[in-house]
CSV table of C-alpha atoms in Angstrom, one decimal:
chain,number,residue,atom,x,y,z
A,1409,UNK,CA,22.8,-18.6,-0.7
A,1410,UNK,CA,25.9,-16.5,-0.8
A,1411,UNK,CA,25.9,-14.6,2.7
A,1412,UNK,CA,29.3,-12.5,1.9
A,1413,UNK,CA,27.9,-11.5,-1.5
A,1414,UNK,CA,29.2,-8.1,-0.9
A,1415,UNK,CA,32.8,-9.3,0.2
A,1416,UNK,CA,35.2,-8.9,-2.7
A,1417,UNK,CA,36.7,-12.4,-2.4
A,1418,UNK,CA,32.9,-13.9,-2.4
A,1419,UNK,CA,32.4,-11.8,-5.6
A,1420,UNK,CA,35.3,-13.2,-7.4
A,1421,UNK,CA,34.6,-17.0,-5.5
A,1422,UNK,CA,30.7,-16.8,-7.8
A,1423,UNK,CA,32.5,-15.4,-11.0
A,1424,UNK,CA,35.5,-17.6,-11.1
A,1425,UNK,CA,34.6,-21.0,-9.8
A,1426,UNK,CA,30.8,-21.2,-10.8
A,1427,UNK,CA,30.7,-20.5,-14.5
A,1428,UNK,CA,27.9,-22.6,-16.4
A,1429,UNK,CA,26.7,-23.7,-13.4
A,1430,UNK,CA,22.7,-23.6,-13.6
A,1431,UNK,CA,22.1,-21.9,-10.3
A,1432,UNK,CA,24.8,-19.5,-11.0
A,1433,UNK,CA,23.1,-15.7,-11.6
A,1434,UNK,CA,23.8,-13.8,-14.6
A,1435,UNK,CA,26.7,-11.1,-13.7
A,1436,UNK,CA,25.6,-7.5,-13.1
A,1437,UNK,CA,26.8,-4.7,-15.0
A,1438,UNK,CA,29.9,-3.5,-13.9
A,1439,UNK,CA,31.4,0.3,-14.7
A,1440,UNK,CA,34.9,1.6,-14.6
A,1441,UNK,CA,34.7,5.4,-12.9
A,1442,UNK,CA,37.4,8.2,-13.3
A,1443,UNK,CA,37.9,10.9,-11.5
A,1444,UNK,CA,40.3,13.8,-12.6
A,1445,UNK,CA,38.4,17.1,-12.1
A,1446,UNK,CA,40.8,18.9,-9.9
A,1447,UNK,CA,43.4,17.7,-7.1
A,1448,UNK,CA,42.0,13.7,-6.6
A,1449,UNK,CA,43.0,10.9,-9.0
A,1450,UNK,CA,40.0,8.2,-8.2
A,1451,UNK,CA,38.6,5.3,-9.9
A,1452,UNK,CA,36.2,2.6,-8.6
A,1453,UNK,CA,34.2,-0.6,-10.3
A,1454,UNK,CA,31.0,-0.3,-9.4
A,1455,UNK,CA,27.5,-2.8,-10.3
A,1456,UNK,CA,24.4,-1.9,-11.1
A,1457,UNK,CA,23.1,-2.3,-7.3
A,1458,UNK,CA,25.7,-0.3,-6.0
A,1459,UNK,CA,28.3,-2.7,-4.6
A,1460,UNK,CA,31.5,-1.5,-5.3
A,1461,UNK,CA,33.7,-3.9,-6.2
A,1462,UNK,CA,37.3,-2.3,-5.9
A,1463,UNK,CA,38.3,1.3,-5.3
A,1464,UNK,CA,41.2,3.5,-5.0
A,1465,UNK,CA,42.2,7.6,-4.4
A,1466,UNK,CA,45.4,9.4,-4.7
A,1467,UNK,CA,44.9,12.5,-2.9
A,1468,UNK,CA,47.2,15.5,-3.7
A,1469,UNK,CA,45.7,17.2,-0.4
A,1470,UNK,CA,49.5,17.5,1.7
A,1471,UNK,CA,51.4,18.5,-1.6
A,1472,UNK,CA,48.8,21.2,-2.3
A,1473,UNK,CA,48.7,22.7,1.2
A,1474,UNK,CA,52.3,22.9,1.0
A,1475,UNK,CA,52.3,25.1,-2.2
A,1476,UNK,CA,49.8,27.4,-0.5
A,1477,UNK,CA,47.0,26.4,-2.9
A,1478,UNK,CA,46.1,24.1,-6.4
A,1479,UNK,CA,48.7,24.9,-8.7
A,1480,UNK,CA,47.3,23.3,-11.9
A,1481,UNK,CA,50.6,22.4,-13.5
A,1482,UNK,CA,51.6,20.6,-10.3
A,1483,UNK,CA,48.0,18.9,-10.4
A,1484,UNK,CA,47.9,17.5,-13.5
A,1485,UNK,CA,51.7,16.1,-13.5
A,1486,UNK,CA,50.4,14.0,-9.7
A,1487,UNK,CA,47.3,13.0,-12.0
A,1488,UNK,CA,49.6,11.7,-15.1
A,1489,UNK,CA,52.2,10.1,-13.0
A,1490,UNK,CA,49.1,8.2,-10.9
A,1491,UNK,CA,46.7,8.0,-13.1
A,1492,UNK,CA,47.4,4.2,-14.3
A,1493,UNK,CA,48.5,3.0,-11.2
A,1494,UNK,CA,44.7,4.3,-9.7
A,1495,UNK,CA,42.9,2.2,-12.0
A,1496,UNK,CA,44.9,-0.6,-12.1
A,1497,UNK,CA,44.3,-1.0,-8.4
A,1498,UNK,CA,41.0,-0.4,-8.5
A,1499,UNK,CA,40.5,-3.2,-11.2
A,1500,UNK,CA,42.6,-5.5,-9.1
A,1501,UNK,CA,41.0,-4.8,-6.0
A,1502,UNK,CA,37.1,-5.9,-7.9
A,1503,UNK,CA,38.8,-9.0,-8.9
A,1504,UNK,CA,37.8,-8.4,-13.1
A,1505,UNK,CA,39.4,-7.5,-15.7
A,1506,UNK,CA,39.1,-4.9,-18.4
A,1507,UNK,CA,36.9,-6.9,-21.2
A,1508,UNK,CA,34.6,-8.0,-18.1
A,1509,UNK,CA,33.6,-4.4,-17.7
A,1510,UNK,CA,30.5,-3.1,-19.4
A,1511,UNK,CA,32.0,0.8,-19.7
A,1512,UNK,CA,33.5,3.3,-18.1
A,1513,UNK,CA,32.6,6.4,-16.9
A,1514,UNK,CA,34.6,9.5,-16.8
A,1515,UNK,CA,34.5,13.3,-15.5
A,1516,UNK,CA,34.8,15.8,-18.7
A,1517,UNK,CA,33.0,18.7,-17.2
A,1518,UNK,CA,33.5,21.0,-15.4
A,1519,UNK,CA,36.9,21.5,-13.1
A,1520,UNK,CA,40.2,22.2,-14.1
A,1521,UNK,CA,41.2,22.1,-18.1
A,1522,UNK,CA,45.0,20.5,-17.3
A,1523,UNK,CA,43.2,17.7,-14.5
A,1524,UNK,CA,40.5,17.3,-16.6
A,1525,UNK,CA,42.6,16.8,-19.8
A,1526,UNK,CA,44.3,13.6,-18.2
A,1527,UNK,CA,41.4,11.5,-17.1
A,1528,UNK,CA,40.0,12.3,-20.5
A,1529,UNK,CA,42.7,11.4,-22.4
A,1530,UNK,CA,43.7,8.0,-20.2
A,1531,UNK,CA,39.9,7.0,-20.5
A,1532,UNK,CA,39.7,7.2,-24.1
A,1533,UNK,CA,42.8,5.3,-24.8
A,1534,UNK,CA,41.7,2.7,-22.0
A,1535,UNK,CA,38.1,2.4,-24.1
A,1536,UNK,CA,39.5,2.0,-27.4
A,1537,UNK,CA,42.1,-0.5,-26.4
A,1538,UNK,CA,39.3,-2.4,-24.6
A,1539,UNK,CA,36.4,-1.4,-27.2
A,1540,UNK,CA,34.2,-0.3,-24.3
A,1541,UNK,CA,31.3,1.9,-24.8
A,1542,UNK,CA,32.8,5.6,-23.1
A,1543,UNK,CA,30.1,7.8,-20.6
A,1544,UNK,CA,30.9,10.8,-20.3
A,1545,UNK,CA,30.0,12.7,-16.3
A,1546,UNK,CA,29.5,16.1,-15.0
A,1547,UNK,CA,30.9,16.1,-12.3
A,1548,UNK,CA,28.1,18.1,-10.2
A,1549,UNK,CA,25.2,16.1,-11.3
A,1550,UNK,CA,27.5,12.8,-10.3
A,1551,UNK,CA,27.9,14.7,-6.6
A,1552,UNK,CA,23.9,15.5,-6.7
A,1553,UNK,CA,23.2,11.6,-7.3
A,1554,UNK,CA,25.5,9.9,-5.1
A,1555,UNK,CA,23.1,10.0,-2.2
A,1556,UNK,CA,20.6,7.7,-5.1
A,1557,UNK,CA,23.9,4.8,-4.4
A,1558,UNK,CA,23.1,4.4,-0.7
A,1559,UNK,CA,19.4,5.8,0.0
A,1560,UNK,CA,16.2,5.0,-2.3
A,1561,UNK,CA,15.7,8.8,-2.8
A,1562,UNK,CA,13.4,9.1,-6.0
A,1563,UNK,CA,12.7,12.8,-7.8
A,1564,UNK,CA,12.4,15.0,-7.5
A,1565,UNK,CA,14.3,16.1,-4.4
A,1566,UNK,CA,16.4,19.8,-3.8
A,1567,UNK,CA,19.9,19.2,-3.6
A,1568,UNK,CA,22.8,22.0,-2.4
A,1569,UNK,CA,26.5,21.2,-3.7
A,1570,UNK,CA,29.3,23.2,-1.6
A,1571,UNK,CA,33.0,22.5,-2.2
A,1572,UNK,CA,36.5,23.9,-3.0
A,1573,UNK,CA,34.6,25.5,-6.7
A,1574,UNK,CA,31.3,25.3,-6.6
A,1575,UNK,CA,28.6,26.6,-4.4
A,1576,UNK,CA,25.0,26.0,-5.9
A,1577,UNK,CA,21.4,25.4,-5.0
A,1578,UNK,CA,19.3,23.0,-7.6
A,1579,UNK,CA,16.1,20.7,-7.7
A,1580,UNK,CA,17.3,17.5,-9.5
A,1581,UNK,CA,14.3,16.3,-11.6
A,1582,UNK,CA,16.1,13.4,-13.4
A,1583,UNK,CA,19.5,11.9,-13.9
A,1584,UNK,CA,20.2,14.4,-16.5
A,1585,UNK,CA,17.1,17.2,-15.4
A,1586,UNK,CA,18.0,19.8,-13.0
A,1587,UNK,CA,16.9,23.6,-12.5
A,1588,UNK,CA,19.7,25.9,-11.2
A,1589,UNK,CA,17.7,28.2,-8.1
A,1590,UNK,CA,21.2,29.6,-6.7
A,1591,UNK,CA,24.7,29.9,-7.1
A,1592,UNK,CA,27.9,31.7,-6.4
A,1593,UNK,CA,28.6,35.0,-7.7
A,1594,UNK,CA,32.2,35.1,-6.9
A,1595,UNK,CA,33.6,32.5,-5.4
A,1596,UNK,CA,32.5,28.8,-3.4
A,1597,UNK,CA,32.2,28.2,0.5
A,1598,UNK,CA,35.0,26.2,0.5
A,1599,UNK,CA,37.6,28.3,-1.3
A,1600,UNK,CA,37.2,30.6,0.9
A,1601,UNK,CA,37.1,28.5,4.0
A,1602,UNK,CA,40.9,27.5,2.2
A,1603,UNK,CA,41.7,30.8,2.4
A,1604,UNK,CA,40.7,31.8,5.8
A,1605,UNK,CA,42.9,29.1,7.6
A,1606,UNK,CA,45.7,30.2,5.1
A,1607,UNK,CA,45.8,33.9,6.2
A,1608,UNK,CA,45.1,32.6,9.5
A,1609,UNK,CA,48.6,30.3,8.8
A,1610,UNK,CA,46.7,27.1,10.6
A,1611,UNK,CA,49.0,24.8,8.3
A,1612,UNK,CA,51.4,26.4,11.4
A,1613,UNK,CA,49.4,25.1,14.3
A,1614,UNK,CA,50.2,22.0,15.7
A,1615,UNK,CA,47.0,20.1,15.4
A,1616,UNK,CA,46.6,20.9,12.2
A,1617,UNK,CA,49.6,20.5,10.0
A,1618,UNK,CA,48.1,17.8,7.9
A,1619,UNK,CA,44.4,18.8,7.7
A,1620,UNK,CA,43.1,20.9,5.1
A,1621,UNK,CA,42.2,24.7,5.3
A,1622,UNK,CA,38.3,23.7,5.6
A,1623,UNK,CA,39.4,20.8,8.2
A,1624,UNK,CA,41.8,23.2,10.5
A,1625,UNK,CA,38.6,25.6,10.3
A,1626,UNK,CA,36.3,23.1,11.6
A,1627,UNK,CA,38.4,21.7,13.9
A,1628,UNK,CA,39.6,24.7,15.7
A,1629,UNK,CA,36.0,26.3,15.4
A,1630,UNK,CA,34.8,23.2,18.2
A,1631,UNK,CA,36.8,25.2,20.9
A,1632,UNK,CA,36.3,28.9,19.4
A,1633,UNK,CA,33.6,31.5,20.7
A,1634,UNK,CA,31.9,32.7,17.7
A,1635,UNK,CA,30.1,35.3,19.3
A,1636,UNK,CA,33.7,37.2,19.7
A,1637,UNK,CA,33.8,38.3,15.9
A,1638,UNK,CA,30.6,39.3,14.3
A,1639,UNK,CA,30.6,38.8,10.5
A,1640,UNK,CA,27.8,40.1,8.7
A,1641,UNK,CA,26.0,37.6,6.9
A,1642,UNK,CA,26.0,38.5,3.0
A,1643,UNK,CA,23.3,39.2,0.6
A,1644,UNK,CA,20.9,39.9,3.5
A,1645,UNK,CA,18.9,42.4,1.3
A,1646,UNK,CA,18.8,40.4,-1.7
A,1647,UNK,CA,15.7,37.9,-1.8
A,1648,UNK,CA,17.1,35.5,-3.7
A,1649,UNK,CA,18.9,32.2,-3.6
A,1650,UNK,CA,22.6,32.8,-5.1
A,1651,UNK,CA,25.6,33.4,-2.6
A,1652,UNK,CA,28.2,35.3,-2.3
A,1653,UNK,CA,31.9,34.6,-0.1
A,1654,UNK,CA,34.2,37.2,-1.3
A,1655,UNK,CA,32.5,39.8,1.2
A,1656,UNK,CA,33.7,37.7,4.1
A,1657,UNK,CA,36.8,37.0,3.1
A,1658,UNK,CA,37.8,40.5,3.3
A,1659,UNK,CA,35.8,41.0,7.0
A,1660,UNK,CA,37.7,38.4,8.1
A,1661,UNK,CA,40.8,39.5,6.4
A,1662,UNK,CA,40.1,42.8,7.9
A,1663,UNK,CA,39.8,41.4,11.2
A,1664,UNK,CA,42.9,39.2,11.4
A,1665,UNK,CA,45.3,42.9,10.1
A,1666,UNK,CA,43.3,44.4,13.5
A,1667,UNK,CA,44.1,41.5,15.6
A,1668,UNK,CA,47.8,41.4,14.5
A,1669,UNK,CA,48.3,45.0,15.2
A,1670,UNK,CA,46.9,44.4,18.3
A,1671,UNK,CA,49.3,41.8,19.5
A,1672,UNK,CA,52.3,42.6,17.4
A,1673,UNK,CA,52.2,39.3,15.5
A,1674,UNK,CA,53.7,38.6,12.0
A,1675,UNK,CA,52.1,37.4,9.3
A,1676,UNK,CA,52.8,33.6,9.9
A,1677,UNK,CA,52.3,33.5,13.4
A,1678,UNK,CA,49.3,32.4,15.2
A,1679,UNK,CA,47.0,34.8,17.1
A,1680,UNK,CA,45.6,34.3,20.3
A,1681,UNK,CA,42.0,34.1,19.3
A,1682,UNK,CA,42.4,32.0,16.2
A,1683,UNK,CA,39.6,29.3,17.4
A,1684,UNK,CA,37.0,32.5,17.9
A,1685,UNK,CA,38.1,33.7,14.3
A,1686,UNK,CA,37.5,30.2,12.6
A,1687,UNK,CA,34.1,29.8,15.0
A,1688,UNK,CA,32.6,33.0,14.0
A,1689,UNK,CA,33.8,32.5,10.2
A,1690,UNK,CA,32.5,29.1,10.1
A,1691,UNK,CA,29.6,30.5,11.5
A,1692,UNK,CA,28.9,32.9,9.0
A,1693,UNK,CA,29.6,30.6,6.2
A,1694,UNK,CA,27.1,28.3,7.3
A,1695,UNK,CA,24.2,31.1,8.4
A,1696,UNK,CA,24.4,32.0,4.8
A,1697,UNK,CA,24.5,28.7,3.3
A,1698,UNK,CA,21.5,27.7,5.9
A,1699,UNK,CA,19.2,31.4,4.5
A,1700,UNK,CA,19.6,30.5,1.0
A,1701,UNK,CA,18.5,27.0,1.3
A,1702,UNK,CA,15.7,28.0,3.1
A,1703,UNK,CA,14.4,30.6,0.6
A,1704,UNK,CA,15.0,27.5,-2.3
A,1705,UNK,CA,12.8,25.6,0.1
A,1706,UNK,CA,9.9,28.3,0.2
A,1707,UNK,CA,10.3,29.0,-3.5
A,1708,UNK,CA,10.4,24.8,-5.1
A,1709,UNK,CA,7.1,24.9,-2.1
A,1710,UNK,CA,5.3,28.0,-3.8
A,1711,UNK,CA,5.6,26.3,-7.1
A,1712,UNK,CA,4.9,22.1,-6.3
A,1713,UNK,CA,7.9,21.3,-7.2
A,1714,UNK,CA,8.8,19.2,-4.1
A,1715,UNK,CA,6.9,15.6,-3.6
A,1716,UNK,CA,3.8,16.1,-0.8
A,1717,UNK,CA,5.4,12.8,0.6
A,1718,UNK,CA,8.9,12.8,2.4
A,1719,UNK,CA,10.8,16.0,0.1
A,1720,UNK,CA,14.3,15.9,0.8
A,1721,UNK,CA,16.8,18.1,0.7
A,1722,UNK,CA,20.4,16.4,-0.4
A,1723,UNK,CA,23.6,18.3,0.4
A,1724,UNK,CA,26.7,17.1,-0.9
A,1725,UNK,CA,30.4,18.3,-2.0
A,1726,UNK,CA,33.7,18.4,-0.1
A,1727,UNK,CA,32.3,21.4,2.7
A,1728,UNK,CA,29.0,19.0,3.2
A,1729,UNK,CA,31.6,16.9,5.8
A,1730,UNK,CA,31.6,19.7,7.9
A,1731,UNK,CA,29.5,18.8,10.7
A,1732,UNK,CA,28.4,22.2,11.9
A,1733,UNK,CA,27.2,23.3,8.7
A,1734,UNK,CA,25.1,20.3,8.7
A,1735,UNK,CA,23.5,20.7,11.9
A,1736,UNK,CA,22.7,24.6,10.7
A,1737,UNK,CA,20.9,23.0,7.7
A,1738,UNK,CA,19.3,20.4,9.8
A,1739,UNK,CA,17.4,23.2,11.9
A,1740,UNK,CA,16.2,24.5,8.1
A,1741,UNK,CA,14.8,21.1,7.3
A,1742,UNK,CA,13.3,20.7,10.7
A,1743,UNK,CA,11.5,23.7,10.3
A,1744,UNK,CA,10.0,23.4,6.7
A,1745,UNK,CA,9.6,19.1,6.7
A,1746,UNK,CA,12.4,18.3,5.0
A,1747,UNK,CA,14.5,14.7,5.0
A,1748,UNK,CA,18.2,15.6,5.3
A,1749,UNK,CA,20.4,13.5,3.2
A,1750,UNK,CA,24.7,13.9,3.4
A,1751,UNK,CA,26.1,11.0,1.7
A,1752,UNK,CA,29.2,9.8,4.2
A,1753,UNK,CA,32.2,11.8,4.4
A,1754,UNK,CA,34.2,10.0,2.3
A,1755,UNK,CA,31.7,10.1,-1.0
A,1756,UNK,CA,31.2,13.8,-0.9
A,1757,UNK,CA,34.6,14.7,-1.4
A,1758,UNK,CA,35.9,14.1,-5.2
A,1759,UNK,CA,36.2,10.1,-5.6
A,1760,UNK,CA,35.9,7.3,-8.4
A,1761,UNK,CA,33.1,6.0,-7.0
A,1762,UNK,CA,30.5,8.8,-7.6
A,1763,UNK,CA,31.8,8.9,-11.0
A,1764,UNK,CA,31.3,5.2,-11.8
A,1765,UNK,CA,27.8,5.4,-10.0
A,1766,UNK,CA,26.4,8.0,-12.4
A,1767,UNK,CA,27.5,5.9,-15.2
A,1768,UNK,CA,25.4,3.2,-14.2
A,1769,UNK,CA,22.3,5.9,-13.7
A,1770,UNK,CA,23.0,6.9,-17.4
A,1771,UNK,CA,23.6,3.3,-18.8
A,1772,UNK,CA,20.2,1.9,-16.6
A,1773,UNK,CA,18.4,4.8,-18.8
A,1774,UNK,CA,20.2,4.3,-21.9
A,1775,UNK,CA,21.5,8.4,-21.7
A,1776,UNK,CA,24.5,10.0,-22.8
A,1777,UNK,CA,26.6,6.4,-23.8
A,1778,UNK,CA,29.0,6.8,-26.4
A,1779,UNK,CA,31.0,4.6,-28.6
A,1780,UNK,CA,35.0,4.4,-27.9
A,1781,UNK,CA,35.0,5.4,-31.5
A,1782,UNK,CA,33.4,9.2,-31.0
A,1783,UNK,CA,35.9,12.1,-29.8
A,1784,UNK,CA,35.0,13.7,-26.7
A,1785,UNK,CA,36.4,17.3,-25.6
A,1786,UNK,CA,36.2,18.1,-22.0
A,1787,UNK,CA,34.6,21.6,-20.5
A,1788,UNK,CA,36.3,23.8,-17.6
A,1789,UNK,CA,33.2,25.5,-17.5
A,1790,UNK,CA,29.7,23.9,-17.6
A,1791,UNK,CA,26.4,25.3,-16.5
A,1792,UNK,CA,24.3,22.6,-14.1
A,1793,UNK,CA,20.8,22.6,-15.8
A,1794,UNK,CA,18.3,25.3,-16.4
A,1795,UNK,CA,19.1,28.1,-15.2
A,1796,UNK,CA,16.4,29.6,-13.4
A,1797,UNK,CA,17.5,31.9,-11.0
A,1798,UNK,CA,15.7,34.8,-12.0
A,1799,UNK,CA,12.4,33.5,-11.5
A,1800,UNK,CA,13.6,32.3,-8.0
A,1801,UNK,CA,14.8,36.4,-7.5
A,1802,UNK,CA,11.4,38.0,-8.8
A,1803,UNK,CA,9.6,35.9,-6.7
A,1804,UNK,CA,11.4,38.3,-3.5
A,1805,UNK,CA,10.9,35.9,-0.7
A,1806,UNK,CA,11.3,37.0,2.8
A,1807,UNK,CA,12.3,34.7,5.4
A,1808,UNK,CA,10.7,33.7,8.3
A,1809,UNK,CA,12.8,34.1,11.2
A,1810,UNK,CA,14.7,31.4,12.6
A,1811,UNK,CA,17.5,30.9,15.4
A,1812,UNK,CA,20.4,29.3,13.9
A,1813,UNK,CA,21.6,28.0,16.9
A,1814,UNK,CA,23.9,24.9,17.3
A,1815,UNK,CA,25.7,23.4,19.9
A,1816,UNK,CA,29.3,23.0,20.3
């Protein structure tokens, strides 16, 4: 009996010192994962259970903020110049080496072309030097399953996916089976979250210089009155289950020119009711989020598509760390029996590890392995699943009312 089995020097203790040994168990498969979709540079060894083995990030968060925004030049030089360096520590940190591993698994689609193009190219070179079979990963349907790494959630189960790009509503059927109910028309919840705390200039405040636009929203929200700004919710009089930011944006944008009038301060200088501005825009973003997901709810209910027993509703992506949206989705789950899932902070932002643990979904089913030999082109743009978003509008359903109310 091994009782640090999932300690990385116990790991390498069994693999090194016991070989041939008859009570010795046969070595789980073990998969490289890269991540290079947009401003991250990840990679993590993960098993077939889910241990991970060895990890590491190189987060291009500060450098960004400073520039205002992604600049995708700037992003793909940080991924070239730390690309090997990520994966050599995370092969060093699982204690194996390359011709140990049984693939790797890599993001091709979708996120930004130049990010994208240097994970690609780095993995294929890695798999041909190593001759290991190559998996290509969307990256949405690796943030949909990451919750499968740490809770036994079988499909099919309804899963939301909000971050800095994307902003969708899907029921995930399989590994690689998924029908689209909703998604952005223009652009994501947490873009435009980004772009709130930069016209606010939050980057300026002092507690949060080092945090992210969505982060400085959140944070400054917990002391803000949200009631003092009223946003209007978007798409109220469209039943169905896409969303919509831009609208917002320019209330709040609207609101912050009043403000600063008001008070004769500059752009770059903090107004005196910043914390009510991010409450109320928080808020809003969340409200909206919480109505859609409560219409996909009613509609994957009106058709079966949810399990009688224990449906769960998975929510996932960079803005699924923000605790007060998740509390406004809780109170839509309460009220329609739902299981709410968020994988931990740290796995729904971008990361190797997600990556890696949909290659071991697709190599346990024996889907979408290549050889090291095949090309492989990576897509900015890819659709997740079958779009069925129509159906979900011409079915028109009206909410039930409910009090989105959450403590501060």
């Amino acid at each position: 009996m091994f009782p640090c089995a999932l300690n990385g020097a116990a790991r390498c203790w069994m693999k090194r010192c016991t070989p041939g040994r008859a009570f010795s168990t046969p070595r789980p498969r073990l998969v490289l994962g890269i991540e290079t979709s947009c401003d991250e540079t990840g990679a993590a060894v993960l098993d077939e259970t889910g241990v991970i083995w060895g990890e590491s990030l190189h987060s291009q968060k500060k450098t960004h903020l400073d520039a205002g925004g992604i600049i995708p030049t700037v992003a793909q030089r940080l991924h070239r110049e730390n690309i090997s360096r990520v994966v050599q520590e995370a092969l060093d940190r699982s204690g194996i080496e390359p011709s140990e591993l049984t693939a790797v698994a890599t993001t091709v689609k979708p996120g930004l072309a130049l990010s994208l193009g240097i994970g690609l190219d780095f993995s294929m070179k890695f798999v041909r030097l190593h001759r290991k079979p190559f998996i290509p990963i969307h990256h949405m349907e690796a943030h949909a399953l990451t919750v499968r790494m740490l809770h036994p959630v079988d499909f099919p189960f309804l899963v939301l996916l909000v971050s800095g790009g994307h902003s969708l509503l899907a029921l995930a059927k399989g590994i690689d089976e998924f029908l689209l109910l909703g998604q952005t028309v223009d652009v994501a919840a947490g873009d435009t979250l980004d772009k709130i705390a930069r016209r606010l200039s939050l980057k300026n405040h002092p507690e949060c210089s080092t945090l992210s636009g969505g982060q400085a929203i959140e944070l400054l929200a917990k002391e803000g009155d949200r009631l003092a700004f009223h946003f209007k919710s978007p798409m109220g009089q469209l039943y169905d289950c896409n969303f919509s930011f831009a609208g917002l944006r320019n209330q709040v944008t609207m609101a912050i020119n009043k403000k600063e009038r008001e008070e004769g301060v500059e752009k770059g200088q903090l107004l005196s009711c910043v914390k009510d501005i991010a409450a109320a825009s928080q808020h809003t973003v969340a409200s909206h989020m919480a109505k859609r997901t409560h219409r996909a709810i009613l509609f994957c209910k009106s058709k079966g598509f949810l399990p009688q027993h224990n449906p769960t509703l998975v929510v996932s992506g960079g803005v699924a760390s923000n605790e007060y949206i998740r509390q406004t989705l809780k109170i839509v789950t309460d009220a329609t029996g739902l299981h709410l899932l968020c994988p931990p902070s740290k796995f729904c932002t971008d990361n190797g590890v997600m990556i890696a643990w949909n290659g071991i979904e697709r190599l346990k089913q024996g889907k979408g392995i290549m050889s090291y030999t095949e090309e492989v082109n990576y897509e900015p743009k890819a659709p997740l699943g079958l779009d069925i978003t129509s159906e979900v509008k011409d079915a028109a359903i009206k909410l039930p009312p409910l009090k989105l109310r959450i403590n501060s």
